[in-house]
Amino acid sequence: MPIFALYDINNCYASAEKLFSPKLKDRPVVVLSSNDGCVVARSAEAKALKVPMGIPWFKMLDLARQHGIVALSSNYELYGDLSNRVVSVLRQFTPHLEVYSIDESFLSLDGFSHLDLEDYGRAIREQVLQWVGLPGCVGIGLSKTQAKLANFLAKKGLAGSDGVCNLLSMPSSLLDDLLGRIEVAEVWGVGRKIDAQLQSMGITTVKDLRDADPSMIRQRFSVVLERTVRELNGVSCLELEEFAPDKKQIMVSRSFGQYAYSFSELSDAVATYTSRAAEKLRSQDSMATALLVFIETNYFRQDEPQYHNSFRLTFPEATSDTRELVQYALEALRRIYRRGYGFKKCGVMLTEIRPKEAVQASLFSPAPGESRSDKIMSLMDDINGKWGRGAIRVAAVSAEHPWAMRRERKSPNYTTRWDELPVVLAK
DNA sequence: CTATAACTCTCAA
DNA sequence: CTAACGTTGAGAGTTATAG
């Protein structure tokens, strides 16, 4: 039987910020989403103050002032770099690992059952804490869903206080007792809708769901939730995905820091996002045959005129060339743009993605091998890799972006940018 | 009618 | 000083469309 461990960084973004800013120790810290919009991470102190997840920052200014809550813009460069460091430590503990998200990894502990798994979990936590500086918890179980659940118990201190929980060694009476006291919404895969439906059926705790009849669950819900039930019972249905498959769609979208009104502002944004999407596309050696562009006004201001539209366009031939993709995207934008609206958000989605070796060439396309376009694109990617994103770009992307997202409270990129390092030299 | 495409819903971090 | 509410991707299931 497989054994899974889930390692999860505690309050990931908030912990990352505290790591480099000792002044923040013991202070309530929150990290904000793009545009400094909503709270997406909270330190333990902020959670203790009941700061809700996802609350718009401007709605909690009073609370923040009252308690001296520190709010920071998200610094994804920093979190991404720290995340990579954590993963490299975790890899020392297992040959098979799945990076599930920026702050979570599943570790296969198959064949480790001769060890004391709780000791092993503690060793993992301590090593990450010592080498990277970030705190985390470890949950161990017979399936990914069990490992998630165990991690939850560890984080809440419901199964000991050392940040590790191993369901395999827990007496079943104790487990039943615990699961009977945890809301079913905590289960991985149970979101808002399914929770409401389960509640109405009298399934309110994790224990209720674990003990439900899988075939009934399949009938009333779906095969997905049926698998969840089986996984809760220790029957692994979801495998470790060590190697992330290529993306089937690539999306770049963002809200604007301030409204964009004119076609030229929007086309600038669309070209910018398309360029970024094309970079992602090339980084997995793929080509796309279609794209979708969408533009939106501000949903939250129903007093203002509303307009949302999108346009999907299929190309005559697959491409990964930023120049072509930008032309297509701007063509799509022309089809939907309307004057007189303040636009708050736009996005570009590349679809019908295939590996570049697998694309059907047209009758007139050049012979296989590295094309002129490929060479130009790799040159662009090299230059931007060395000198920073946007160092070389298509002309549709301007140098100044008045609509760029607000990020007024960003900490320095301590680990990835020499010039942002706040070095204090000897006098 | 069937196979596929397109769209909707739900979830997750 | 004021206004201010995220992003990206997957999979399942349903509906529309093409042949």
Short mmCIF file of C-alpha atoms (C1' of nucleotides) in Angstrom, two decimals:
data_model
loop_
_atom_site.label_atom_id
_atom_site.label_comp_id
_atom_site.label_asym_id
_atom_site.label_seq_id
_atom_site.Cartn_x
_atom_site.Cartn_y
_atom_site.Cartn_z
CA MET A 1 0.00 0.00 0.00
CA PRO A 2 1.29 3.45 -0.86
CA ILE A 3 2.11 5.95 1.86
CA PHE A 4 1.82 9.68 1.24
CA ALA A 5 3.11 12.61 3.22
CA LEU A 6 1.99 16.17 2.63
CA TYR A 7 4.37 18.94 3.56
CA ASP A 8 2.75 22.39 3.80
CA ILE A 9 4.44 25.67 4.67
CA ASN A 10 2.59 27.43 7.50
CA ASN A 11 1.08 30.76 6.40
CA CYS A 12 3.45 30.65 3.47
CA TYR A 13 3.54 34.23 2.19
CA ALA A 14 3.33 35.78 5.64
CA SER A 15 6.12 33.53 6.93
CA ALA A 16 8.27 34.40 3.91
CA GLU A 17 7.89 38.11 4.64
CA LYS A 18 8.72 37.64 8.31
CA LEU A 19 11.81 35.67 7.45
CA PHE A 20 13.54 38.73 6.01
CA SER A 21 12.03 41.38 8.20
CA PRO A 22 12.68 40.66 11.86
CA LYS A 23 10.65 43.70 12.85
CA LEU A 24 7.57 41.78 11.77
CA LYS A 25 8.15 39.00 14.26
CA ASP A 26 5.14 38.64 16.58
CA ARG A 27 3.22 41.25 14.58
CA PRO A 28 0.02 40.56 12.65
CA VAL A 29 0.97 40.46 8.97
CA VAL A 30 -1.23 40.04 5.91
CA VAL A 31 -0.22 39.69 2.28
CA LEU A 32 -2.45 41.17 -0.41
CA SER A 33 -3.46 39.87 -3.84
CA SER A 34 -2.60 41.56 -7.11
CA ASN A 35 -3.46 45.24 -7.14
CA ASP A 36 -3.24 45.19 -3.35
CA GLY A 37 -6.86 44.06 -3.51
CA CYS A 38 -7.70 41.27 -1.08
CA VAL A 39 -6.03 39.49 1.80
CA VAL A 40 -4.58 36.21 0.52
CA ALA A 41 -2.34 35.23 3.43
CA ARG A 42 -2.37 35.88 7.16
CA SER A 43 0.20 35.32 9.86
CA ALA A 44 -0.85 33.47 13.02
CA GLU A 45 -1.27 36.83 14.78
CA ALA A 46 -3.54 38.11 11.99
CA LYS A 47 -5.62 34.93 12.13
CA ALA A 48 -5.95 35.41 15.87
CA LEU A 49 -7.44 38.84 15.15
CA LYS A 50 -10.05 37.10 12.98
CA VAL A 51 -8.94 38.72 9.74
CA PRO A 52 -11.00 36.81 7.18
CA MET A 53 -9.37 35.21 4.15
CA GLY A 54 -10.15 37.07 0.95
CA ILE A 55 -11.42 40.27 2.52
CA PRO A 56 -10.80 43.40 0.41
CA TRP A 57 -8.05 45.41 2.09
CA PHE A 58 -9.94 48.71 2.01
CA LYS A 59 -12.69 47.11 4.10
CA MET A 60 -10.40 46.39 7.00
CA LEU A 61 -8.48 49.63 7.29
CA ASP A 62 -10.06 50.33 10.68
CA LEU A 63 -9.22 46.92 12.08
CA ALA A 64 -5.70 47.27 10.69
CA ARG A 65 -5.20 50.63 12.36
CA GLN A 66 -6.59 49.36 15.64
CA HIS A 67 -4.19 46.44 15.84
CA GLY A 68 -1.25 47.66 13.84
CA ILE A 69 -1.69 45.05 11.14
CA VAL A 70 1.06 45.18 8.53
CA ALA A 71 -0.11 44.68 4.95
CA LEU A 72 2.30 43.82 2.15
CA SER A 73 1.89 43.39 -1.60
CA SER A 74 2.53 39.87 -2.90
CA ASN A 75 6.13 39.30 -3.85
CA TYR A 76 5.92 36.22 -6.03
CA GLU A 77 9.58 36.29 -6.99
CA LEU A 78 10.49 35.94 -3.33
CA TYR A 79 7.91 33.24 -2.55
CA GLY A 80 8.79 31.29 -5.69
CA ASP A 81 12.46 31.26 -4.84
CA LEU A 82 11.87 30.19 -1.23
CA SER A 83 9.45 27.52 -2.44
CA ASN A 84 12.15 26.06 -4.71
CA ARG A 85 14.53 25.94 -1.79
CA VAL A 86 11.99 24.09 0.34
CA VAL A 87 11.42 21.56 -2.44
CA SER A 88 15.12 20.90 -2.77
CA VAL A 89 15.27 20.09 0.95
CA LEU A 90 12.21 17.82 0.67
CA ARG A 91 13.84 15.93 -2.21
CA GLN A 92 16.50 14.74 0.21
CA PHE A 93 13.83 12.80 2.05
CA THR A 94 12.27 10.91 -0.85
CA PRO A 95 13.02 10.00 -4.47
CA HIS A 96 9.40 10.59 -5.48
CA LEU A 97 7.77 13.93 -4.89
CA GLU A 98 5.00 16.01 -6.42
CA VAL A 99 5.16 19.77 -6.19
CA TYR A 100 1.47 20.44 -5.74
CA SER A 101 1.54 24.20 -5.26
CA ILE A 102 3.84 26.98 -4.21
CA ASP A 103 3.59 25.89 -0.57
CA GLU A 104 2.67 22.20 -0.68
CA SER A 105 4.36 19.01 -1.82
CA PHE A 106 3.30 15.39 -1.67
CA LEU A 107 6.10 12.96 -0.79
CA SER A 108 5.90 9.26 -1.50
CA LEU A 109 7.01 7.30 1.56
CA ASP A 110 6.52 3.92 -0.12
CA GLY A 111 8.91 1.42 1.37
CA PHE A 112 9.59 3.61 4.40
CA SER A 113 7.25 1.77 6.76
CA HIS A 114 10.14 0.25 8.70
CA LEU A 115 10.90 3.75 9.95
CA ASP A 116 9.10 5.64 12.63
CA LEU A 117 7.18 7.86 10.24
CA GLU A 118 6.48 10.49 12.85
CA ASP A 119 10.17 10.82 13.56
CA TYR A 120 10.72 11.10 9.85
CA GLY A 121 8.10 13.81 9.57
CA ARG A 122 9.70 15.73 12.40
CA ALA A 123 13.07 15.44 10.71
CA ILE A 124 11.60 16.90 7.51
CA ARG A 125 10.11 19.89 9.31
CA GLU A 126 13.25 20.58 11.26
CA GLN A 127 15.49 20.36 8.24
CA VAL A 128 13.36 22.84 6.26
CA LEU A 129 13.20 25.14 9.24
CA GLN A 130 16.93 25.03 9.73
CA TRP A 131 18.04 25.29 6.11
CA VAL A 132 15.40 27.61 4.66
CA GLY A 133 13.90 29.17 7.76
CA LEU A 134 10.24 28.50 7.01
CA PRO A 135 7.92 26.62 9.38
CA GLY A 136 5.71 23.82 8.07
CA CYS A 137 3.62 20.80 8.96
CA VAL A 138 3.61 17.19 7.83
CA GLY A 139 0.58 14.91 7.44
CA ILE A 140 0.91 11.20 6.69
CA GLY A 141 -1.72 8.80 5.36
CA LEU A 142 -2.57 6.05 2.89
CA SER A 143 -3.89 8.42 0.23
CA LYS A 144 -3.38 12.01 -0.80
CA THR A 145 -6.70 12.94 0.77
CA GLN A 146 -5.69 11.29 4.03
CA ALA A 147 -2.34 13.07 3.95
CA LYS A 148 -4.16 16.38 3.46
CA LEU A 149 -6.43 15.61 6.36
CA ALA A 150 -3.51 14.60 8.56
CA ASN A 151 -1.78 17.83 7.65
CA PHE A 152 -4.85 19.74 8.75
CA LEU A 153 -4.83 17.94 12.10
CA ALA A 154 -1.14 18.69 12.53
CA LYS A 155 -1.59 22.36 11.71
CA LYS A 156 -4.46 22.75 14.17
CA GLY A 157 -2.52 20.94 16.86
CA LEU A 158 -5.32 18.37 17.14
CA ALA A 159 -2.93 15.45 16.96
CA GLY A 160 -0.04 16.39 19.16
CA SER A 161 1.72 19.71 19.09
CA ASP A 162 4.84 18.93 17.08
CA GLY A 163 3.49 19.73 13.63
CA VAL A 164 3.33 16.12 12.49
CA CYS A 165 0.34 13.80 12.24
CA ASN A 166 0.47 10.20 11.09
CA LEU A 167 -2.95 8.67 10.52
CA LEU A 168 -1.41 5.22 10.15
CA SER A 169 -0.44 5.05 13.79
CA MET A 170 -3.55 6.64 15.23
CA PRO A 171 -5.92 4.40 17.20
CA SER A 172 -9.19 4.19 15.30
CA SER A 173 -11.27 5.28 18.27
CA LEU A 174 -9.25 8.48 18.57
CA LEU A 175 -9.44 9.04 14.80
CA ASP A 176 -13.22 8.57 14.78
CA ASP A 177 -13.53 11.02 17.60
CA LEU A 178 -11.42 13.64 15.81
CA LEU A 179 -13.09 13.22 12.42
CA GLY A 180 -16.48 13.46 14.07
CA ARG A 181 -15.57 16.95 15.21
CA ILE A 182 -14.20 18.33 11.95
CA GLU A 183 -16.50 19.96 9.43
CA VAL A 184 -16.85 18.14 6.16
CA ALA A 185 -15.90 21.32 4.27
CA GLU A 186 -12.32 20.79 5.43
CA VAL A 187 -11.98 17.75 3.19
CA TRP A 188 -9.89 18.25 0.05
CA GLY A 189 -12.33 18.44 -2.87
CA VAL A 190 -15.32 19.63 -0.87
CA GLY A 191 -15.95 23.24 -1.81
CA ARG A 192 -18.84 25.61 -1.16
CA LYS A 193 -21.45 23.96 -3.36
CA ILE A 194 -20.77 20.39 -2.39
CA ASP A 195 -20.61 21.35 1.27
CA ALA A 196 -24.10 22.87 1.13
CA GLN A 197 -25.48 19.80 -0.59
CA LEU A 198 -23.82 17.43 1.86
CA GLN A 199 -25.17 19.45 4.78
CA SER A 200 -28.69 19.10 3.44
CA MET A 201 -28.21 15.33 3.38
CA GLY A 202 -27.05 15.30 6.98
CA ILE A 203 -23.42 14.70 6.11
CA THR A 204 -21.78 17.37 8.21
CA THR A 205 -18.51 15.93 9.50
CA VAL A 206 -15.50 14.30 7.90
CA LYS A 207 -16.49 11.09 9.63
CA ASP A 208 -19.96 11.23 8.03
CA LEU A 209 -18.43 11.53 4.58
CA ARG A 210 -15.85 8.82 5.21
CA ASP A 211 -18.60 6.42 6.24
CA ALA A 212 -20.99 7.33 3.41
CA ASP A 213 -21.80 4.81 0.68
CA PRO A 214 -19.49 5.50 -2.28
CA SER A 215 -21.98 4.39 -4.92
CA MET A 216 -24.66 6.62 -3.44
CA ILE A 217 -22.17 9.51 -3.48
CA ARG A 218 -21.38 8.78 -7.10
CA GLN A 219 -25.06 8.86 -8.01
CA ARG A 220 -25.88 12.03 -6.14
CA PHE A 221 -22.63 13.85 -6.95
CA SER A 222 -19.90 12.57 -9.24
CA VAL A 223 -17.08 10.14 -9.63
CA VAL A 224 -14.79 12.82 -8.19
CA LEU A 225 -16.45 12.86 -4.80
CA GLU A 226 -16.73 9.07 -4.84
CA ARG A 227 -12.96 8.92 -5.12
CA THR A 228 -12.71 11.33 -2.19
CA VAL A 229 -14.79 8.96 -0.05
CA ARG A 230 -12.60 6.01 -1.00
CA GLU A 231 -9.46 8.02 -0.34
CA LEU A 232 -10.74 8.98 3.11
CA ASN A 233 -11.03 5.26 3.77
CA GLY A 234 -7.40 4.74 2.90
CA VAL A 235 -7.92 3.48 -0.65
CA SER A 236 -5.60 5.53 -2.83
CA CYS A 237 -7.26 6.68 -6.07
CA LEU A 238 -5.09 9.67 -6.91
CA GLU A 239 -1.53 8.99 -7.93
CA LEU A 240 1.54 11.05 -7.27
CA GLU A 241 2.11 13.27 -10.31
CA GLU A 242 5.84 13.72 -10.27
CA PHE A 243 6.14 15.22 -13.73
CA ALA A 244 3.72 17.97 -14.56
CA PRO A 245 2.23 17.37 -18.01
CA ASP A 246 2.28 20.21 -20.52
CA LYS A 247 -0.45 22.79 -20.09
CA LYS A 248 -3.46 22.44 -22.38
CA GLN A 249 -4.31 26.07 -22.00
CA ILE A 250 -2.22 29.05 -20.97
CA MET A 251 -3.86 32.06 -19.49
CA VAL A 252 -2.55 35.50 -18.61
CA SER A 253 -5.00 37.99 -17.17
CA ARG A 254 -4.84 40.78 -14.68
CA SER A 255 -6.96 43.57 -13.22
CA PHE A 256 -5.69 47.05 -13.92
CA GLY A 257 -4.39 49.43 -11.29
CA GLN A 258 -6.55 52.10 -12.91
CA TYR A 259 -9.21 52.03 -15.60
CA ALA A 260 -8.18 51.70 -19.23
CA TYR A 261 -10.49 53.53 -21.63
CA SER A 262 -8.87 53.78 -25.02
CA PHE A 263 -8.20 51.10 -27.57
CA SER A 264 -4.51 51.87 -27.40
CA GLU A 265 -4.32 51.31 -23.64
CA LEU A 266 -6.15 48.02 -23.98
CA SER A 267 -4.14 46.88 -26.96
CA ASP A 268 -0.99 47.62 -24.99
CA ALA A 269 -2.23 45.41 -22.15
CA VAL A 270 -3.39 42.67 -24.50
CA ALA A 271 -0.04 42.68 -26.29
CA THR A 272 1.77 42.55 -22.95
CA TYR A 273 -0.24 39.58 -21.71
CA THR A 274 0.04 37.81 -25.06
CA SER A 275 3.81 38.19 -24.94
CA ARG A 276 3.92 36.62 -21.50
CA ALA A 277 1.61 33.80 -22.59
CA ALA A 278 3.82 33.15 -25.62
CA GLU A 279 6.86 32.89 -23.35
CA LYS A 280 5.10 30.28 -21.25
CA LEU A 281 4.07 28.45 -24.41
CA ARG A 282 7.64 28.30 -25.71
CA SER A 283 9.01 27.28 -22.34
CA GLN A 284 7.13 23.99 -22.70
CA ASP A 285 8.11 23.65 -26.38
CA SER A 286 4.55 23.90 -27.61
CA MET A 287 2.55 25.73 -30.23
CA ALA A 288 -1.03 27.00 -30.09
CA THR A 289 -3.70 27.08 -32.78
CA ALA A 290 -6.24 29.34 -31.13
CA LEU A 291 -6.56 32.13 -28.61
CA LEU A 292 -9.22 33.97 -26.72
CA VAL A 293 -9.15 37.60 -25.64
CA PHE A 294 -11.57 38.99 -23.06
CA ILE A 295 -12.18 42.45 -21.63
CA GLU A 296 -14.27 43.42 -18.62
CA THR A 297 -15.50 46.52 -16.86
CA ASN A 298 -15.66 46.60 -13.05
CA TYR A 299 -18.25 44.10 -11.75
CA PHE A 300 -18.15 45.70 -8.33
CA ARG A 301 -19.37 49.03 -9.61
CA GLN A 302 -22.85 48.29 -10.87
CA ASP A 303 -23.45 52.03 -10.90
CA GLU A 304 -21.05 52.28 -13.82
CA PRO A 305 -21.82 51.09 -17.37
CA GLN A 306 -21.02 47.39 -17.72
CA TYR A 307 -19.61 45.55 -20.70
CA HIS A 308 -17.96 42.12 -20.87
CA ASN A 309 -17.03 40.34 -24.01
CA SER A 310 -14.60 37.84 -25.44
CA PHE A 311 -13.55 36.68 -28.86
CA ARG A 312 -12.04 33.37 -29.85
CA LEU A 313 -9.93 33.11 -32.94
CA THR A 314 -8.43 30.05 -34.64
CA PHE A 315 -5.20 30.46 -36.61
CA PRO A 316 -4.58 29.02 -40.07
CA GLU A 317 -1.46 27.42 -38.66
CA ALA A 318 -0.06 26.67 -35.20
CA THR A 319 2.50 29.14 -33.88
CA SER A 320 4.50 30.14 -30.83
CA ASP A 321 5.81 33.37 -32.35
CA THR A 322 5.04 36.35 -30.13
CA ARG A 323 4.75 38.62 -33.16
CA GLU A 324 2.07 36.52 -34.83
CA LEU A 325 0.23 35.83 -31.59
CA VAL A 326 0.11 39.52 -30.78
CA GLN A 327 -1.34 40.28 -34.21
CA TYR A 328 -4.05 37.68 -33.71
CA ALA A 329 -4.80 38.92 -30.22
CA LEU A 330 -5.14 42.51 -31.38
CA GLU A 331 -7.43 41.36 -34.18
CA ALA A 332 -9.59 39.64 -31.57
CA LEU A 333 -9.55 42.77 -29.42
CA ARG A 334 -10.72 44.88 -32.37
CA ARG A 335 -13.79 42.65 -32.63
CA ILE A 336 -14.91 43.32 -29.08
CA TYR A 337 -13.58 46.74 -28.09
CA ARG A 338 -16.17 49.44 -27.47
CA ARG A 339 -15.56 53.05 -26.64
CA GLY A 340 -17.04 54.72 -23.61
CA TYR A 341 -16.31 52.13 -20.96
CA GLY A 342 -13.77 52.04 -18.18
CA PHE A 343 -12.15 48.62 -18.44
CA LYS A 344 -10.89 46.98 -15.28
CA LYS A 345 -9.49 43.73 -16.53
CA CYS A 346 -8.48 41.87 -19.64
CA GLY A 347 -6.91 38.55 -20.44
CA VAL A 348 -5.49 36.30 -23.11
CA MET A 349 -5.88 32.53 -23.24
CA LEU A 350 -3.91 30.32 -25.60
CA THR A 351 -5.69 27.06 -26.45
CA GLU A 352 -5.39 24.04 -28.72
CA ILE A 353 -1.86 23.62 -27.54
CA ARG A 354 0.34 20.87 -28.92
CA PRO A 355 4.00 19.92 -28.68
CA LYS A 356 5.81 21.65 -31.52
CA GLU A 357 7.01 18.37 -33.05
CA ALA A 358 3.42 17.21 -33.29
CA VAL A 359 1.88 20.13 -35.15
CA GLN A 360 0.50 19.71 -38.60
CA ALA A 361 2.55 21.85 -40.98
CA SER A 362 0.81 23.63 -43.83
CA LEU A 363 1.63 22.96 -47.44
CA PHE A 364 3.66 26.17 -47.62
CA SER A 365 5.47 26.08 -44.32
CA PRO A 366 9.23 25.70 -44.37
CA ALA A 367 10.88 22.33 -44.03
CA PRO A 368 11.17 20.91 -40.51
CA GLY A 369 14.12 22.02 -38.46
CA GLU A 370 14.69 25.25 -36.67
CA SER A 371 12.84 27.99 -38.52
CA ARG A 372 13.77 31.63 -38.70
CA SER A 373 10.90 32.40 -36.33
CA ASP A 374 12.21 29.85 -33.80
CA LYS A 375 15.64 31.45 -33.89
CA ILE A 376 14.29 34.93 -33.37
CA MET A 377 12.09 33.79 -30.50
CA SER A 378 14.90 31.95 -28.72
CA LEU A 379 17.04 35.02 -29.10
CA MET A 380 14.26 37.13 -27.57
CA ASP A 381 13.87 34.67 -24.71
CA ASP A 382 17.61 34.63 -24.08
CA ILE A 383 17.86 38.40 -24.01
CA ASN A 384 14.87 38.75 -21.71
CA GLY A 385 16.18 35.95 -19.52
CA LYS A 386 19.43 37.80 -19.09
CA TRP A 387 18.27 41.41 -18.91
CA GLY A 388 14.82 41.03 -17.43
CA ARG A 389 11.33 40.62 -18.80
CA GLY A 390 10.45 43.21 -21.42
CA ALA A 391 14.05 44.13 -22.24
CA ILE A 392 13.19 43.29 -25.83
CA ARG A 393 9.54 43.30 -26.86
CA VAL A 394 7.15 43.77 -29.74
CA ALA A 395 6.36 47.39 -30.55
CA ALA A 396 2.71 46.97 -29.51
CA VAL A 397 3.96 46.81 -25.92
CA SER A 398 4.88 50.27 -24.74
CA ALA A 399 7.40 51.18 -22.09
CA GLU A 400 4.93 52.88 -19.77
CA HIS A 401 1.90 51.10 -18.39
CA PRO A 402 -0.41 53.48 -16.54
CA TRP A 403 -2.82 50.56 -15.98
CA ALA A 404 -0.17 48.32 -14.38
CA MET A 405 -1.23 46.71 -11.15
CA ARG A 406 -0.78 48.50 -7.88
CA ARG A 407 1.91 46.99 -5.71
CA GLU A 408 2.59 49.74 -3.29
CA ARG A 409 3.72 47.64 -0.36
CA LYS A 410 6.09 45.17 -1.93
CA SER A 411 9.09 43.97 0.02
CA PRO A 412 12.47 43.70 -1.76
CA ASN A 413 13.36 40.59 -3.77
CA TYR A 414 15.81 39.55 -1.09
CA THR A 415 16.92 36.33 -2.73
CA THR A 416 16.81 37.05 -6.45
CA ARG A 417 17.94 40.65 -7.02
CA TRP A 418 21.30 41.95 -5.90
CA ASP A 419 20.19 45.54 -6.38
CA GLU A 420 17.26 45.11 -4.03
CA LEU A 421 19.30 43.68 -1.21
CA PRO A 422 19.29 46.12 1.69
CA VAL A 423 22.96 45.70 2.46
CA VAL A 424 24.35 47.61 5.39
CA LEU A 425 28.05 48.08 4.79
CA ALA A 426 30.57 48.92 7.44
CA LYS A 427 31.10 52.63 7.72
"C1'" DC B 1 -27.23 9.24 -34.54
"C1'" DT B 2 -22.58 9.66 -33.09
"C1'" DA B 3 -18.33 11.91 -32.27
"C1'" DT B 4 -16.46 15.91 -31.11
"C1'" DA B 5 -16.37 20.61 -29.79
"C1'" DA B 6 -17.80 24.07 -26.84
"C1'" DC B 7 -19.43 25.52 -22.78
"C1'" DT B 8 -20.65 25.31 -17.68
"C1'" DC B 9 -19.68 24.15 -13.08
"C1'" DT B 10 -16.78 23.17 -9.30
"C1'" DC B 11 -12.59 23.12 -6.93
"C1'" DA B 12 -7.83 24.31 -5.46
"C1'" DA B 13 -3.78 27.20 -4.11
"C1'" DC C 1 -4.78 62.76 -1.51
"C1'" DT C 2 -8.27 59.21 -3.06
"C1'" DA C 3 -10.20 54.97 -4.42
"C1'" DA C 4 -10.10 50.65 -3.66
"C1'" DC C 5 -12.72 43.33 -4.45
"C1'" DG C 6 -7.03 37.80 -7.39
"C1'" DT C 7 -5.06 34.45 -10.99
"C1'" DT C 8 -4.50 30.19 -13.31
"C1'" DG C 9 -5.56 25.63 -14.45
"C1'" DA C 10 -7.81 21.04 -14.33
"C1'" DG C 11 -11.51 17.68 -14.94
"C1'" DA C 12 -16.26 16.16 -15.24
"C1'" DG C 13 -20.53 16.65 -17.06
"C1'" DT C 14 -23.80 18.83 -20.21
"C1'" DT C 15 -25.22 20.93 -24.41
"C1'" DA C 16 -24.52 22.29 -29.18
"C1'" DT C 17 -22.92 21.23 -33.68
"C1'" DA C 18 -21.02 18.83 -37.65
"C1'" DG C 19 -20.96 15.18 -40.64
#
